[in-house]
Amino acid sequence: MESLLIPVLILALVGAGVLLAARALSRRGSRPRPEASPQPNRDPAELARGAAARLNEEQHRRLYALIAQGQAMAAIKLYFEATGEGLRASRDAVGALAAHPQPLPTSAPQQDSPGDEDDTPQRFPYRYRAIASKGDVTREVSSNMLNDEIYGRIRTLAKSGDTEAAATALTRHSDISMKQAREFIALLDD
């Protein structure tokens, strides 16, 4: 009986140690990370404005060129090296910049009234690609006067049946003819 006492005590001590270690790990894993908690609450448009402000004009151009070429990893690497932020913050910033394009830091101030941008299109530091297809027919419009918001308005006009206004808006924000714009808008009927 005495020969079993020492191994049983060792086994009990090891079991208690494992329980204490598991308890300590579960407590440490349940704590919120201070660097991860502010990011999910940030507005992506606000994140994009802040990210663009951290870049100089050349970095801004190169970053949007990489985004336009679909080279997300290279864009994240560029932002990471340019700002010194962490990899996760760089990924989030590039994603926000892609979703909410920002003008060059040295560009003219934004116009206050939203109707003015329809009269004189603003030029962006990147080329926006809009693609429409139906069956085997595919059309693409690439312009630095288009962005998600403007293209969304054009699509809304087309879907509401006002194809002529949609085609006019598309020609105003791109370098295509009215005939090409009508062909493009005809593919948006879905």
Backbone as JSON Lines, residues from 0, in Angstrom:
{"i":0,"aa":"M","n":[0.82,-1.18,0.0],"ca":[0.0,0.0,0.0],"c":[0.86,1.25,0.0]}
{"i":1,"aa":"E","n":[1.94,1.25,0.8],"ca":[2.83,2.4,0.83],"c":[3.52,2.6,-0.5]}
{"i":2,"aa":"S","n":[3.75,1.57,-1.27],"ca":[4.41,1.7,-2.56],"c":[3.5,2.39,-3.58]}
{"i":3,"aa":"L","n":[2.19,2.37,-3.38],"ca":[1.26,3.05,-4.28],"c":[0.99,4.49,-3.86]}
{"i":4,"aa":"L","n":[1.31,4.86,-2.67],"ca":[1.04,6.19,-2.15],"c":[1.8,7.27,-2.92]}
{"i":5,"aa":"I","n":[3.05,7.09,-3.21],"ca":[3.85,8.1,-3.91],"c":[3.35,8.28,-5.36]}
{"i":6,"aa":"P","n":[3.13,7.23,-6.14],"ca":[2.59,7.45,-7.5],"c":[1.21,8.11,-7.5]}
{"i":7,"aa":"V","n":[0.35,7.8,-6.54],"ca":[-0.98,8.42,-6.47],"c":[-0.84,9.89,-6.15]}
{"i":8,"aa":"L","n":[0.06,10.28,-5.24],"ca":[0.31,11.69,-4.92],"c":[0.85,12.44,-6.14]}
{"i":9,"aa":"I","n":[1.76,11.83,-6.87],"ca":[2.31,12.46,-8.08],"c":[1.2,12.65,-9.11]}
{"i":10,"aa":"L","n":[0.37,11.65,-9.28],"ca":[-0.75,11.73,-10.23],"c":[-1.73,12.84,-9.82]}
{"i":11,"aa":"A","n":[-2.01,12.98,-8.54],"ca":[-2.91,14.02,-8.05],"c":[-2.31,15.4,-8.29]}
{"i":12,"aa":"L","n":[-1.0,15.57,-8.04],"ca":[-0.34,16.85,-8.28],"c":[-0.34,17.22,-9.77]}
{"i":13,"aa":"V","n":[-0.08,16.26,-10.64],"ca":[-0.09,16.51,-12.08],"c":[-1.5,16.9,-12.52]}
{"i":14,"aa":"G","n":[-2.52,16.2,-12.02],"ca":[-3.91,16.52,-12.36],"c":[-4.28,17.93,-11.92]}
{"i":15,"aa":"A","n":[-3.87,18.32,-10.7],"ca":[-4.15,19.67,-10.21],"c":[-3.43,20.7,-11.07]}
{"i":16,"aa":"G","n":[-2.2,20.42,-11.47],"ca":[-1.45,21.34,-12.33],"c":[-2.12,21.53,-13.69]}
{"i":17,"aa":"V","n":[-2.61,20.44,-14.26],"ca":[-3.3,20.53,-15.56],"c":[-4.57,21.35,-15.42]}
{"i":18,"aa":"L","n":[-5.33,21.15,-14.35],"ca":[-6.55,21.92,-14.13],"c":[-6.25,23.41,-13.97]}
{"i":19,"aa":"L","n":[-5.21,23.74,-13.22],"ca":[-4.83,25.15,-13.05],"c":[-4.38,25.78,-14.37]}
{"i":20,"aa":"A","n":[-3.63,25.05,-15.17],"ca":[-3.17,25.57,-16.46],"c":[-4.35,25.78,-17.41]}
{"i":21,"aa":"A","n":[-5.3,24.84,-17.44],"ca":[-6.47,24.97,-18.3],"c":[-7.31,26.17,-17.88]}
{"i":22,"aa":"R","n":[-7.46,26.36,-16.6],"ca":[-8.22,27.49,-16.07],"c":[-7.57,28.81,-16.42]}
{"i":23,"aa":"A","n":[-6.24,28.89,-16.32],"ca":[-5.52,30.12,-16.65],"c":[-5.62,30.42,-18.15]}
{"i":24,"aa":"L","n":[-5.53,29.39,-18.99],"ca":[-5.65,29.61,-20.43],"c":[-7.05,30.06,-20.82]}
{"i":25,"aa":"S","n":[-8.07,29.51,-20.17],"ca":[-9.44,29.91,-20.52],"c":[-9.7,31.35,-20.11]}
{"i":26,"aa":"R","n":[-9.14,31.8,-19.02],"ca":[-9.28,33.19,-18.61],"c":[-8.57,34.12,-19.59]}
{"i":27,"aa":"R","n":[-7.38,33.75,-20.01],"ca":[-6.6,34.58,-20.91],"c":[-7.25,34.66,-22.3]}
{"i":28,"aa":"G","n":[-7.86,33.58,-22.74],"ca":[-8.51,33.56,-24.05],"c":[-9.81,34.34,-24.07]}
{"i":29,"aa":"S","n":[-10.47,34.52,-22.92],"ca":[-11.75,35.21,-22.89],"c":[-11.6,36.72,-22.79]}
{"i":30,"aa":"R","n":[-10.41,37.23,-22.5],"ca":[-10.2,38.67,-22.43],"c":[-10.23,39.28,-23.83]}
{"i":31,"aa":"P","n":[-10.92,40.43,-24.0],"ca":[-10.9,41.09,-25.31],"c":[-9.53,41.69,-25.58]}
{"i":32,"aa":"R","n":[-9.07,41.54,-26.8],"ca":[-7.78,42.12,-27.17],"c":[-7.96,43.61,-27.4]}
{"i":33,"aa":"P","n":[-7.11,44.43,-26.79],"ca":[-7.31,45.87,-26.91],"c":[-7.14,46.38,-28.34]}
{"i":34,"aa":"E","n":[-6.25,45.77,-29.16],"ca":[-6.05,46.27,-30.51],"c":[-7.13,45.8,-31.45]}
{"i":35,"aa":"A","n":[-7.86,44.76,-31.12],"ca":[-8.87,44.23,-32.02],"c":[-10.26,44.82,-31.77]}
{"i":36,"aa":"S","n":[-10.53,45.35,-30.59],"ca":[-11.88,45.79,-30.28],"c":[-12.31,47.07,-30.98]}
{"i":37,"aa":"P","n":[-11.46,48.11,-31.22],"ca":[-11.99,49.3,-31.85],"c":[-12.3,49.12,-33.34]}
{"i":38,"aa":"Q","n":[-11.63,48.23,-34.06],"ca":[-11.78,48.12,-35.5],"c":[-13.18,47.73,-35.95]}
{"i":39,"aa":"P","n":[-13.84,46.69,-35.38],"ca":[-15.14,46.31,-35.9],"c":[-16.19,47.4,-35.79]}
{"i":40,"aa":"N","n":[-16.06,48.32,-34.85],"ca":[-17.04,49.36,-34.65],"c":[-16.86,50.55,-35.58]}
{"i":41,"aa":"R","n":[-15.72,50.63,-36.27],"ca":[-15.45,51.78,-37.14],"c":[-16.23,51.68,-38.43]}
{"i":42,"aa":"D","n":[-16.72,52.82,-38.87],"ca":[-17.41,52.92,-40.15],"c":[-16.38,52.74,-41.26]}
{"i":43,"aa":"P","n":[-16.65,51.89,-42.26],"ca":[-15.68,51.65,-43.33],"c":[-15.32,52.93,-44.1]}
{"i":44,"aa":"A","n":[-16.3,53.82,-44.3],"ca":[-16.01,55.07,-45.01],"c":[-15.05,55.93,-44.18]}
{"i":45,"aa":"E","n":[-15.27,55.96,-42.87],"ca":[-14.38,56.71,-41.98],"c":[-12.98,56.09,-41.96]}
{"i":46,"aa":"L","n":[-12.94,54.76,-41.94],"ca":[-11.67,54.06,-41.98],"c":[-10.93,54.37,-43.27]}
{"i":47,"aa":"A","n":[-11.65,54.43,-44.4],"ca":[-11.04,54.74,-45.69],"c":[-10.48,56.17,-45.69]}
{"i":48,"aa":"R","n":[-11.22,57.12,-45.14],"ca":[-10.72,58.51,-45.08],"c":[-9.45,58.6,-44.24]}
{"i":49,"aa":"G","n":[-9.44,57.94,-43.1],"ca":[-8.25,57.94,-42.25],"c":[-7.07,57.25,-42.91]}
{"i":50,"aa":"A","n":[-7.34,56.16,-43.61],"ca":[-6.26,55.42,-44.29],"c":[-5.68,56.25,-45.42]}
{"i":51,"aa":"A","n":[-6.53,56.93,-46.17],"ca":[-6.04,57.76,-47.28],"c":[-5.21,58.92,-46.76]}
{"i":52,"aa":"A","n":[-5.57,59.44,-45.59],"ca":[-4.83,60.56,-45.03],"c":[-3.41,60.17,-44.62]}
{"i":53,"aa":"R","n":[-3.18,58.89,-44.39],"ca":[-1.85,58.43,-43.98],"c":[-0.91,58.22,-45.15]}
{"i":54,"aa":"L","n":[-1.42,58.33,-46.38],"ca":[-0.61,58.1,-47.57],"c":[-0.25,59.41,-48.26]}
{"i":55,"aa":"N","n":[0.95,59.46,-48.83],"ca":[1.28,60.62,-49.66],"c":[0.71,60.39,-51.05]}
{"i":56,"aa":"E","n":[0.86,61.36,-51.93],"ca":[0.24,61.29,-53.25],"c":[0.74,60.1,-54.07]}
{"i":57,"aa":"E","n":[2.04,59.84,-54.07],"ca":[2.6,58.73,-54.84],"c":[2.12,57.38,-54.29]}
{"i":58,"aa":"Q","n":[2.14,57.22,-52.98],"ca":[1.67,55.98,-52.37],"c":[0.19,55.75,-52.69]}
{"i":59,"aa":"H","n":[-0.58,56.84,-52.65],"ca":[-2.0,56.78,-52.95],"c":[-2.23,56.29,-54.38]}
{"i":60,"aa":"R","n":[-1.5,56.84,-55.32],"ca":[-1.63,56.43,-56.73],"c":[-1.25,54.96,-56.91]}
{"i":61,"aa":"R","n":[-0.13,54.57,-56.33],"ca":[0.33,53.18,-56.48],"c":[-0.65,52.21,-55.84]}
{"i":62,"aa":"L","n":[-1.19,52.57,-54.67],"ca":[-2.13,51.7,-53.98],"c":[-3.39,51.49,-54.83]}
{"i":63,"aa":"Y","n":[-3.95,52.57,-55.37],"ca":[-5.15,52.43,-56.18],"c":[-4.86,51.74,-57.51]}
{"i":64,"aa":"A","n":[-3.66,51.87,-58.02],"ca":[-3.29,51.14,-59.23],"c":[-3.3,49.63,-58.93]}
{"i":65,"aa":"L","n":[-2.77,49.25,-57.79],"ca":[-2.76,47.83,-57.41],"c":[-4.17,47.31,-57.16]}
{"i":66,"aa":"I","n":[-5.01,48.13,-56.53],"ca":[-6.41,47.73,-56.29],"c":[-7.12,47.54,-57.63]}
{"i":67,"aa":"A","n":[-6.91,48.47,-58.56],"ca":[-7.57,48.39,-59.86],"c":[-7.11,47.16,-60.65]}
{"i":68,"aa":"Q","n":[-5.87,46.73,-60.44],"ca":[-5.34,45.56,-61.13],"c":[-5.73,44.26,-60.43]}
{"i":69,"aa":"G","n":[-6.42,44.37,-59.3],"ca":[-6.84,43.19,-58.57],"c":[-5.73,42.55,-57.75]}
{"i":70,"aa":"Q","n":[-4.68,43.3,-57.45],"ca":[-3.56,42.78,-56.68],"c":[-3.69,43.2,-55.22]}
{"i":71,"aa":"A","n":[-4.64,42.56,-54.53],"ca":[-4.95,42.93,-53.16],"c":[-3.76,42.71,-52.22]}
{"i":72,"aa":"M","n":[-3.07,41.59,-52.38],"ca":[-1.94,41.31,-51.48],"c":[-0.83,42.35,-51.64]}
{"i":73,"aa":"A","n":[-0.55,42.74,-52.88],"ca":[0.47,43.76,-53.12],"c":[0.02,45.11,-52.55]}
{"i":74,"aa":"A","n":[-1.27,45.41,-52.64],"ca":[-1.8,46.66,-52.09],"c":[-1.68,46.66,-50.57]}
{"i":75,"aa":"I","n":[-1.97,45.53,-49.94],"ca":[-1.84,45.43,-48.48],"c":[-0.39,45.59,-48.08]}
{"i":76,"aa":"K","n":[0.51,44.97,-48.82],"ca":[1.94,45.07,-48.52],"c":[2.4,46.51,-48.66]}
{"i":77,"aa":"L","n":[1.95,47.2,-49.72],"ca":[2.33,48.6,-49.92],"c":[1.84,49.46,-48.76]}
{"i":78,"aa":"Y","n":[0.59,49.28,-48.36],"ca":[0.04,50.06,-47.25],"c":[0.77,49.75,-45.94]}
{"i":79,"aa":"F","n":[1.05,48.46,-45.74],"ca":[1.78,48.02,-44.54],"c":[3.15,48.7,-44.46]}
{"i":80,"aa":"E","n":[3.88,48.72,-45.58],"ca":[5.22,49.33,-45.6],"c":[5.15,50.85,-45.52]}
{"i":81,"aa":"A","n":[4.13,51.45,-46.12],"ca":[4.03,52.9,-46.15],"c":[3.64,53.48,-44.79]}
{"i":82,"aa":"T","n":[2.8,52.77,-44.05],"ca":[2.28,53.33,-42.8],"c":[2.89,52.72,-41.55]}
{"i":83,"aa":"G","n":[3.4,51.49,-41.66],"ca":[3.94,50.83,-40.48],"c":[2.86,50.25,-39.58]}
{"i":84,"aa":"E","n":[1.62,50.26,-40.03],"ca":[0.55,49.66,-39.23],"c":[0.66,48.15,-39.3]}
{"i":85,"aa":"G","n":[-0.09,47.47,-38.47],"ca":[-0.07,46.02,-38.46],"c":[-0.69,45.43,-39.71]}
{"i":86,"aa":"L","n":[-0.49,44.14,-39.88],"ca":[-0.99,43.47,-41.07],"c":[-2.53,43.46,-41.12]}
{"i":87,"aa":"R","n":[-3.17,43.2,-39.99],"ca":[-4.63,43.2,-39.95],"c":[-5.18,44.6,-40.23]}
{"i":88,"aa":"A","n":[-4.58,45.62,-39.63],"ca":[-5.02,47.0,-39.87],"c":[-4.8,47.39,-41.33]}
{"i":89,"aa":"S","n":[-3.7,46.93,-41.92],"ca":[-3.43,47.23,-43.33],"c":[-4.46,46.55,-44.23]}
{"i":90,"aa":"R","n":[-4.8,45.3,-43.91],"ca":[-5.81,44.58,-44.68],"c":[-7.16,45.3,-44.61]}
{"i":91,"aa":"D","n":[-7.55,45.72,-43.41],"ca":[-8.82,46.42,-43.23],"c":[-8.82,47.76,-43.95]}
{"i":92,"aa":"A","n":[-7.69,48.46,-43.88],"ca":[-7.59,49.77,-44.54],"c":[-7.69,49.64,-46.05]}
{"i":93,"aa":"V","n":[-6.99,48.67,-46.63],"ca":[-7.05,48.47,-48.08],"c":[-8.45,48.05,-48.5]}
{"i":94,"aa":"G","n":[-9.09,47.21,-47.72],"ca":[-10.46,46.82,-48.03],"c":[-11.41,48.02,-48.0]}
{"i":95,"aa":"A","n":[-11.23,48.88,-47.01],"ca":[-12.07,50.08,-46.91],"c":[-11.77,51.04,-48.06]}
{"i":96,"aa":"L","n":[-10.49,51.19,-48.42],"ca":[-10.14,52.07,-49.54],"c":[-10.7,51.54,-50.86]}
{"i":97,"aa":"A","n":[-10.74,50.23,-51.02],"ca":[-11.31,49.66,-52.24],"c":[-12.82,49.86,-52.28]}
{"i":98,"aa":"A","n":[-13.47,49.7,-51.14],"ca":[-14.93,49.84,-51.09],"c":[-15.39,51.29,-51.11]}
{"i":99,"aa":"H","n":[-14.58,52.18,-50.57],"ca":[-14.92,53.61,-50.48],"c":[-13.76,54.43,-51.03]}
{"i":100,"aa":"P","n":[-13.65,54.55,-52.36],"ca":[-12.52,55.24,-52.97],"c":[-12.38,56.68,-52.47]}
{"i":101,"aa":"Q","n":[-11.15,57.08,-52.26],"ca":[-10.85,58.41,-51.73],"c":[-10.08,59.21,-52.76]}
{"i":102,"aa":"P","n":[-10.32,60.52,-52.84],"ca":[-9.57,61.35,-53.77],"c":[-8.12,61.51,-53.31]}
{"i":103,"aa":"L","n":[-7.28,61.96,-54.23],"ca":[-5.88,62.23,-53.89],"c":[-5.81,63.24,-52.75]}
{"i":104,"aa":"P","n":[-4.81,63.13,-51.89],"ca":[-4.7,64.08,-50.77],"c":[-4.54,65.52,-51.22]}
{"i":105,"aa":"T","n":[-3.95,65.76,-52.39],"ca":[-3.71,67.14,-52.83],"c":[-4.77,67.64,-53.79]}
{"i":106,"aa":"S","n":[-5.85,66.85,-53.99],"ca":[-6.87,67.24,-54.95],"c":[-7.71,68.38,-54.41]}
{"i":107,"aa":"A","n":[-8.5,68.98,-55.3],"ca":[-9.36,70.1,-54.93],"c":[-10.41,69.63,-53.94]}
{"i":108,"aa":"P","n":[-10.92,70.54,-53.09],"ca":[-11.94,70.15,-52.12],"c":[-13.21,69.67,-52.8]}
{"i":109,"aa":"Q","n":[-13.92,68.79,-52.1],"ca":[-15.17,68.24,-52.61],"c":[-16.21,69.33,-52.74]}
{"i":110,"aa":"Q","n":[-17.12,69.17,-53.69],"ca":[-18.21,70.11,-53.85],"c":[-19.27,69.78,-52.81]}
{"i":111,"aa":"D","n":[-19.96,70.83,-52.33],"ca":[-20.92,70.64,-51.26],"c":[-22.24,70.06,-51.73]}
{"i":112,"aa":"S","n":[-22.76,70.53,-52.85],"ca":[-24.07,70.06,-53.28],"c":[-23.92,68.81,-54.14]}
{"i":113,"aa":"P","n":[-24.7,67.77,-53.86],"ca":[-24.57,66.53,-54.61],"c":[-24.97,66.67,-56.08]}
{"i":114,"aa":"G","n":[-25.8,67.63,-56.43],"ca":[-26.21,67.81,-57.82],"c":[-25.09,68.34,-58.69]}
{"i":115,"aa":"D","n":[-24.11,69.01,-58.12],"ca":[-23.02,69.6,-58.89],"c":[-22.15,68.54,-59.55]}
{"i":116,"aa":"E","n":[-21.99,67.38,-58.93],"ca":[-21.1,66.38,-59.5],"c":[-21.67,65.77,-60.77]}
{"i":117,"aa":"D","n":[-22.98,65.89,-60.99],"ca":[-23.55,65.44,-62.26],"c":[-23.2,66.4,-63.39]}
{"i":118,"aa":"D","n":[-23.12,67.7,-63.1],"ca":[-22.82,68.69,-64.12],"c":[-21.36,68.66,-64.54]}
{"i":119,"aa":"T","n":[-20.46,68.64,-63.58],"ca":[-19.03,68.58,-63.88],"c":[-18.45,67.38,-63.15]}
{"i":120,"aa":"P","n":[-18.23,66.28,-63.85],"ca":[-17.75,65.06,-63.19],"c":[-16.39,65.26,-62.54]}
{"i":121,"aa":"Q","n":[-16.25,64.7,-61.37],"ca":[-14.99,64.73,-60.64],"c":[-14.11,63.61,-61.17]}
{"i":122,"aa":"R","n":[-12.83,63.86,-61.3],"ca":[-11.9,62.83,-61.74],"c":[-11.28,62.18,-60.51]}
{"i":123,"aa":"F","n":[-11.24,60.86,-60.52],"ca":[-10.69,60.11,-59.41],"c":[-9.3,59.61,-59.77]}
{"i":124,"aa":"P","n":[-8.46,59.3,-58.79],"ca":[-7.08,58.87,-59.08],"c":[-6.98,57.41,-59.51]}
{"i":125,"aa":"Y","n":[-8.07,56.79,-59.84],"ca":[-8.08,55.38,-60.22],"c":[-9.07,55.21,-61.36]}
{"i":126,"aa":"R","n":[-8.97,54.11,-62.06],"ca":[-9.93,53.81,-63.13],"c":[-10.95,52.82,-62.58]}
{"i":127,"aa":"Y","n":[-12.19,53.2,-62.71],"ca":[-13.29,52.35,-62.27],"c":[-13.77,51.52,-63.46]}
{"i":128,"aa":"R","n":[-13.99,50.25,-63.24],"ca":[-14.44,49.36,-64.31],"c":[-15.86,48.9,-64.02]}
{"i":129,"aa":"A","n":[-16.76,49.2,-64.94],"ca":[-18.13,48.72,-64.85],"c":[-18.33,47.7,-65.96]}
{"i":130,"aa":"I","n":[-18.83,46.53,-65.62],"ca":[-19.0,45.45,-66.58],"c":[-20.46,45.0,-66.56]}
{"i":131,"aa":"A","n":[-21.04,44.9,-67.76],"ca":[-22.42,44.4,-67.89],"c":[-22.4,43.3,-68.94]}
{"i":132,"aa":"S","n":[-23.16,42.24,-68.67],"ca":[-23.22,41.15,-69.66],"c":[-24.59,40.51,-69.65]}
{"i":133,"aa":"K","n":[-24.93,39.98,-70.82],"ca":[-26.17,39.25,-70.98],"c":[-25.89,38.19,-72.04]}
{"i":134,"aa":"G","n":[-25.99,36.94,-71.66],"ca":[-25.68,35.86,-72.59],"c":[-24.2,35.89,-72.96]}
{"i":135,"aa":"D","n":[-23.92,35.92,-74.25],"ca":[-22.54,35.96,-74.73],"c":[-22.02,37.38,-74.91]}
{"i":136,"aa":"V","n":[-22.87,38.38,-74.71],"ca":[-22.49,39.77,-74.93],"c":[-22.0,40.39,-73.62]}
{"i":137,"aa":"T","n":[-20.82,40.95,-73.66],"ca":[-20.25,41.61,-72.48],"c":[-19.73,42.98,-72.91]}
{"i":138,"aa":"R","n":[-20.04,43.99,-72.12],"ca":[-19.54,45.35,-72.36],"c":[-18.86,45.84,-71.1]}
{"i":139,"aa":"E","n":[-17.82,46.65,-71.29],"ca":[-17.07,47.2,-70.17],"c":[-16.88,48.69,-70.39]}
{"i":140,"aa":"V","n":[-17.05,49.44,-69.33],"ca":[-16.77,50.88,-69.34],"c":[-15.73,51.12,-68.27]}
{"i":141,"aa":"S","n":[-14.64,51.74,-68.66],"ca":[-13.56,52.03,-67.73],"c":[-13.32,53.53,-67.74]}
{"i":142,"aa":"S","n":[-13.42,54.16,-66.57],"ca":[-13.3,55.61,-66.52],"c":[-12.81,56.05,-65.15]}
{"i":143,"aa":"N","n":[-12.11,57.18,-65.12],"ca":[-11.7,57.73,-63.83],"c":[-12.7,58.79,-63.35]}
{"i":144,"aa":"M","n":[-13.88,58.83,-63.99],"ca":[-14.95,59.72,-63.55],"c":[-16.12,58.93,-62.96]}
{"i":145,"aa":"L","n":[-15.95,57.62,-62.82],"ca":[-16.98,56.76,-62.25],"c":[-16.53,56.26,-60.88]}
{"i":146,"aa":"N","n":[-17.48,55.99,-60.02],"ca":[-17.23,55.29,-58.77],"c":[-18.49,54.5,-58.42]}
{"i":147,"aa":"D","n":[-18.5,53.82,-57.3],"ca":[-19.64,52.98,-56.93],"c":[-20.94,53.78,-56.83]}
{"i":148,"aa":"E","n":[-20.85,54.97,-56.25],"ca":[-22.05,55.78,-56.06],"c":[-22.66,56.21,-57.4]}
{"i":149,"aa":"I","n":[-21.83,56.73,-58.29],"ca":[-22.32,57.2,-59.59],"c":[-22.85,56.02,-60.41]}
{"i":150,"aa":"Y","n":[-22.1,54.92,-60.43],"ca":[-22.55,53.75,-61.18],"c":[-23.85,53.2,-60.59]}
{"i":151,"aa":"G","n":[-23.99,53.27,-59.27],"ca":[-25.24,52.84,-58.63],"c":[-26.42,53.69,-59.08]}
{"i":152,"aa":"R","n":[-26.22,55.01,-59.21],"ca":[-27.3,55.87,-59.7],"c":[-27.65,55.54,-61.15]}
{"i":153,"aa":"I","n":[-26.63,55.26,-61.96],"ca":[-26.87,54.91,-63.36],"c":[-27.66,53.6,-63.45]}
{"i":154,"aa":"R","n":[-27.3,52.62,-62.64],"ca":[-28.02,51.33,-62.63],"c":[-29.47,51.53,-62.16]}
{"i":155,"aa":"T","n":[-29.67,52.39,-61.17],"ca":[-31.02,52.66,-60.67],"c":[-31.88,53.28,-61.76]}
{"i":156,"aa":"L","n":[-31.29,54.24,-62.49],"ca":[-32.02,54.86,-63.6],"c":[-32.39,53.8,-64.65]}
{"i":157,"aa":"A","n":[-31.44,52.94,-64.97],"ca":[-31.68,51.92,-65.99],"c":[-32.77,50.94,-65.53]}
{"i":158,"aa":"K","n":[-32.71,50.52,-64.29],"ca":[-33.68,49.54,-63.79],"c":[-35.07,50.14,-63.63]}
{"i":159,"aa":"S","n":[-35.14,51.47,-63.43],"ca":[-36.44,52.12,-63.3],"c":[-37.07,52.4,-64.67]}
{"i":160,"aa":"G","n":[-36.35,52.11,-65.74],"ca":[-36.9,52.29,-67.07],"c":[-36.46,53.56,-67.78]}
{"i":161,"aa":"D","n":[-35.74,54.42,-67.1],"ca":[-35.27,55.67,-67.71],"c":[-33.9,55.43,-68.34]}
{"i":162,"aa":"T","n":[-33.89,54.65,-69.41],"ca":[-32.63,54.24,-70.04],"c":[-31.91,55.41,-70.7]}
{"i":163,"aa":"E","n":[-32.67,56.37,-71.21],"ca":[-32.03,57.51,-71.88],"c":[-31.26,58.35,-70.86]}
{"i":164,"aa":"A","n":[-31.84,58.58,-69.68],"ca":[-31.14,59.35,-68.64],"c":[-29.93,58.57,-68.14]}
{"i":165,"aa":"A","n":[-30.06,57.25,-68.04],"ca":[-28.93,56.42,-67.6],"c":[-27.8,56.49,-68.61]}
{"i":166,"aa":"A","n":[-28.14,56.41,-69.91],"ca":[-27.12,56.48,-70.95],"c":[-26.45,57.86,-70.97]}
{"i":167,"aa":"T","n":[-27.25,58.91,-70.78],"ca":[-26.69,60.27,-70.75],"c":[-25.73,60.42,-69.57]}
{"i":168,"aa":"A","n":[-26.12,59.92,-68.39],"ca":[-25.25,60.0,-67.22],"c":[-23.96,59.19,-67.44]}
{"i":169,"aa":"L","n":[-24.09,58.05,-68.1],"ca":[-22.91,57.23,-68.36],"c":[-21.94,57.92,-69.31]}
{"i":170,"aa":"T","n":[-22.47,58.57,-70.35],"ca":[-21.57,59.29,-71.27],"c":[-20.93,60.49,-70.6]}
{"i":171,"aa":"R","n":[-21.64,61.11,-69.67],"ca":[-21.09,62.27,-68.95],"c":[-19.93,61.85,-68.04]}
{"i":172,"aa":"H","n":[-19.99,60.62,-67.51],"ca":[-18.97,60.15,-66.57],"c":[-18.0,59.16,-67.19]}
{"i":173,"aa":"S","n":[-17.93,59.14,-68.51],"ca":[-16.97,58.26,-69.18],"c":[-16.66,58.86,-70.55]}
{"i":174,"aa":"D","n":[-15.79,58.2,-71.27],"ca":[-15.39,58.68,-72.59],"c":[-15.98,57.81,-73.7]}
{"i":175,"aa":"I","n":[-17.24,57.38,-73.54],"ca":[-17.86,56.55,-74.56],"c":[-18.95,57.34,-75.26]}
{"i":176,"aa":"S","n":[-19.32,56.88,-76.44],"ca":[-20.37,57.56,-77.21],"c":[-21.74,57.2,-76.65]}
{"i":177,"aa":"M","n":[-22.74,57.94,-77.11],"ca":[-24.1,57.69,-76.67],"c":[-24.57,56.31,-77.15]}
{"i":178,"aa":"K","n":[-24.17,55.91,-78.34],"ca":[-24.53,54.59,-78.87],"c":[-23.96,53.49,-77.98]}
{"i":179,"aa":"Q","n":[-22.67,53.62,-77.61],"ca":[-22.03,52.63,-76.74],"c":[-22.7,52.61,-75.37]}
{"i":180,"aa":"A","n":[-23.08,53.79,-74.87],"ca":[-23.75,53.87,-73.56],"c":[-25.1,53.17,-73.61]}
{"i":181,"aa":"R","n":[-25.84,53.38,-74.7],"ca":[-27.15,52.7,-74.83],"c":[-26.98,51.19,-74.88]}
{"i":182,"aa":"E","n":[-25.96,50.71,-75.6],"ca":[-25.7,49.28,-75.65],"c":[-25.36,48.74,-74.27]}
{"i":183,"aa":"F","n":[-24.57,49.49,-73.5],"ca":[-24.19,49.07,-72.15],"c":[-25.43,49.04,-71.25]}
{"i":184,"aa":"I","n":[-26.25,50.1,-71.3],"ca":[-27.44,50.19,-70.46],"c":[-28.43,49.08,-70.8]}
{"i":185,"aa":"A","n":[-28.51,48.7,-72.07],"ca":[-29.43,47.62,-72.47],"c":[-29.07,46.31,-71.79]}
{"i":186,"aa":"L","n":[-27.82,46.13,-71.43],"ca":[-27.4,44.9,-70.76],"c":[-27.73,44.93,-69.26]}
{"i":187,"aa":"L","n":[-28.11,46.08,-68.73],"ca":[-28.41,46.2,-67.29],"c":[-29.87,45.92,-66.97]}
{"i":188,"aa":"D","n":[-30.68,45.55,-67.94],"ca":[-32.12,45.39,-67.74],"c":[-32.5,44.31,-66.75]}
{"i":189,"aa":"D","n":[-31.61,43.4,-66.42],"ca":[-31.94,42.24,-65.58],"c":[-32.58,42.64,-64.29]}
